[in-house]
CSV table of C-alpha atoms in Angstrom, one decimal:
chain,number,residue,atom,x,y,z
A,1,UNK,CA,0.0,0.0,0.0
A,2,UNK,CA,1.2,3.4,-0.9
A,3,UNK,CA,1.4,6.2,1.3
A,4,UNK,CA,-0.6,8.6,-1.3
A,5,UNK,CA,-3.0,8.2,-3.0
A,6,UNK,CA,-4.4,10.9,-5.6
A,7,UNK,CA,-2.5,13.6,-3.5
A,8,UNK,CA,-4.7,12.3,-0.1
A,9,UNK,CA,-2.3,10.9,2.6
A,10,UNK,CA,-3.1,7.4,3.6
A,11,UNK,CA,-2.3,5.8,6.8
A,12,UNK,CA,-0.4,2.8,6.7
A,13,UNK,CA,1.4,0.6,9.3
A,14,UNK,CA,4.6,2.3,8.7
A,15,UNK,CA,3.2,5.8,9.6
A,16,UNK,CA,1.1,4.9,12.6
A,17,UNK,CA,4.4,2.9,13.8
A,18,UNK,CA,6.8,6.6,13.2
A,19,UNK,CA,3.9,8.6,14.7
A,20,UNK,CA,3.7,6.2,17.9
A,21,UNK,CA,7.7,6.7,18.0
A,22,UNK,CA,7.7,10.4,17.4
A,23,UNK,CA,5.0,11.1,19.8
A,24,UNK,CA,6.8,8.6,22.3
A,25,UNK,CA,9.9,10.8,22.2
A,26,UNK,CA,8.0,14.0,22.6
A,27,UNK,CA,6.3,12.8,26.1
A,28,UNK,CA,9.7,11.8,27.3
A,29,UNK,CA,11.2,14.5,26.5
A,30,UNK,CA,8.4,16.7,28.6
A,31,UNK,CA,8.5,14.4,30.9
A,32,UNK,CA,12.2,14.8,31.6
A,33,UNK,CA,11.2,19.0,31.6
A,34,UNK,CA,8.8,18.4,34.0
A,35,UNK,CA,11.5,17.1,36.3
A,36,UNK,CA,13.8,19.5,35.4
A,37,UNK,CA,11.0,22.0,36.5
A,38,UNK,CA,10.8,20.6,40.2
A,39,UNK,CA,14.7,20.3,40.7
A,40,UNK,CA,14.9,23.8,39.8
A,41,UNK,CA,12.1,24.6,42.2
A,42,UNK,CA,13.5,22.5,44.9
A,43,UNK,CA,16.9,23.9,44.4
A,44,UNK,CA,15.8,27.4,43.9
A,45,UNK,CA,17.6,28.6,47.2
A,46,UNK,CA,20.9,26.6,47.2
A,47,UNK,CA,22.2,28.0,44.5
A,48,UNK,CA,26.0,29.0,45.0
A,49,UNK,CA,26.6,32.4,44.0
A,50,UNK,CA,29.3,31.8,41.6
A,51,UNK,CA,26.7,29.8,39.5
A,52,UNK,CA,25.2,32.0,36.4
A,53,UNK,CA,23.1,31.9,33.1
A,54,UNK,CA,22.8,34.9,31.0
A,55,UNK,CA,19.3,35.1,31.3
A,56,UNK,CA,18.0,34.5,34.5
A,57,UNK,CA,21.5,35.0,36.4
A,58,UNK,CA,21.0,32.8,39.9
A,59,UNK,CA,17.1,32.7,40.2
A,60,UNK,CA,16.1,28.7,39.7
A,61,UNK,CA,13.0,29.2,39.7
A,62,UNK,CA,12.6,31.2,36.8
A,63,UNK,CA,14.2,28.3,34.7
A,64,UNK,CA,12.1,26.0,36.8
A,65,UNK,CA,8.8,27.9,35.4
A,66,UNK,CA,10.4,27.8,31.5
A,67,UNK,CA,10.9,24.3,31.8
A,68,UNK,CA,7.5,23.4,33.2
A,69,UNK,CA,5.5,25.7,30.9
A,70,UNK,CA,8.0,23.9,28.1
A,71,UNK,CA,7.2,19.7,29.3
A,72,UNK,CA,3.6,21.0,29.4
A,73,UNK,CA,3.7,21.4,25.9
A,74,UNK,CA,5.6,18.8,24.8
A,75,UNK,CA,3.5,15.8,26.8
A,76,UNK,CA,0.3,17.7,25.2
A,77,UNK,CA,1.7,17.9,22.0
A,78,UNK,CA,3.4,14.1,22.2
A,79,UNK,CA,-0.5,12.8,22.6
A,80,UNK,CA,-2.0,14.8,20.0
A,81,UNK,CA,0.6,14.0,17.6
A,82,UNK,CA,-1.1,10.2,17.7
A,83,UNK,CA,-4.3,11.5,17.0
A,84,UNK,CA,-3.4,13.7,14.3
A,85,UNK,CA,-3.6,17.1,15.5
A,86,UNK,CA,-1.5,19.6,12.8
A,87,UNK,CA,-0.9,22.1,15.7
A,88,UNK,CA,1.3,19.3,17.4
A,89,UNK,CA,3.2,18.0,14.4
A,90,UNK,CA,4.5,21.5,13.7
A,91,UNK,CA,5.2,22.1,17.5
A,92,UNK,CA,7.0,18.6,17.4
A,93,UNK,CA,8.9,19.5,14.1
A,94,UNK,CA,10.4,23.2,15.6
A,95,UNK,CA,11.3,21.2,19.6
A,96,UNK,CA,13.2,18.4,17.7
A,97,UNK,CA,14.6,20.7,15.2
A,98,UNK,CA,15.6,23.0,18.0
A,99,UNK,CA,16.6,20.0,20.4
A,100,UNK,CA,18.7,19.3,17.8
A,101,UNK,CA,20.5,22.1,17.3
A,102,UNK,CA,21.0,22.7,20.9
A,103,UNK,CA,22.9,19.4,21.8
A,104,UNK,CA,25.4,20.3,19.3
A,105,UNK,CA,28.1,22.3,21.7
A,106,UNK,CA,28.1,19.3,23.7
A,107,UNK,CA,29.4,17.3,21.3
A,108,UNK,CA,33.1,18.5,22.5
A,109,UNK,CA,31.6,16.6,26.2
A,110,UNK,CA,30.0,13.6,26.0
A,111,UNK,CA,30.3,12.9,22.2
A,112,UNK,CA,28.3,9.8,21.9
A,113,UNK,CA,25.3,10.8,23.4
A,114,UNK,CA,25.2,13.9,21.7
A,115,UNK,CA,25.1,11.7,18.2
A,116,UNK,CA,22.3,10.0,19.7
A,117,UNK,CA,20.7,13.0,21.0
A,118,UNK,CA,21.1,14.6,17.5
A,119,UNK,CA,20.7,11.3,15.6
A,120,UNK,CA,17.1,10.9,17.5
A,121,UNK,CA,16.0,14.1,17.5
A,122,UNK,CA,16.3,13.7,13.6
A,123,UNK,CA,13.9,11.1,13.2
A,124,UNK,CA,11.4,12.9,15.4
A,125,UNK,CA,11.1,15.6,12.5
A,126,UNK,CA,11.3,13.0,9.9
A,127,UNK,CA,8.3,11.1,11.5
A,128,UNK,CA,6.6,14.5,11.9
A,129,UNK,CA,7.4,15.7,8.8
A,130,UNK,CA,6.8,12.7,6.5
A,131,UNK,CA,4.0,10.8,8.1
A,132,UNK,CA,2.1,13.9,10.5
A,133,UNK,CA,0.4,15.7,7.3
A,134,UNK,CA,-3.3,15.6,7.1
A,135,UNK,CA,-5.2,12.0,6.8
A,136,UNK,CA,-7.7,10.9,4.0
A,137,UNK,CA,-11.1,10.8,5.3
A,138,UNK,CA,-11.8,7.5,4.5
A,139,UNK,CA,-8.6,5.8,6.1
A,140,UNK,CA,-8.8,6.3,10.1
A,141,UNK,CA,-5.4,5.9,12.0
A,142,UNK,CA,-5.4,1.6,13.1
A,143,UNK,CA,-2.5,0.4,15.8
């Protein structure tokens, strides 16, 4: 079976199977944000003064209320990724995308996890981008 047909996009094993993967990754990944979110709350006070960002300088929570805000989105946009939604396939395609971009410097640190970051990240936007356009009427998504 083909994965168009007369310019409609079919569903097919292959494409709920990259979906299921992409929107897999994209609940992980606010999962993990989530977490990161109640260290930085949790933490917000015991931060040494030496320690910096250029945005927020010491204040935790701040980051802690980015990174929250951030999972939110991404365990929201992970489920409605399965069921289609275009809002969430574009959301999914501009985290990886960024994701990706932003595990790059680290590559100097921890080089193999970096590749894999990268390397994963890339086949979130190719599942997104290949298989999350907008379904034929007549072909509901089957697991």
């Amino acid at each position: 079976m083909s994965d168009f047909d007369g310019g409609e996009r079919l569903t097919t094993q292959r494409a709920v199977g990259w979906l299921a993967f992409a929107g897999t990754l994209l609940v992980v990944s606010g999962v993990f944000k989530i977490l990161d979110a109640l260290w930085a709350f949790k933490y917000d006070d015991e931060v040494p003064e030496d320690v910096q960002t250029v945005l927020f300088e010491n204040d935790l929570a701040s980051w802690g209320w980015v990174w929250l805000g951030t999972g939110i989105v991404l365990v929201a946009a992970g489920i409605a990724v399965v069921s289609g939604a275009q809002w969430a396939r574009w959301v999914g395609i501009v985290a990886a995308s960024v994701a990706a971009m932003l595990f790059l410097p680290w590559i100097y640190y921890q080089p193999l996890w970096t590749i894999l970051s990268v390397g994963l990240a890339i086949l979130v936007v190719y599942a997104l981008a290949t298989y999350g356009g907008p379904r034929a009427p007549e072909t509901p998504a089957r697991a």
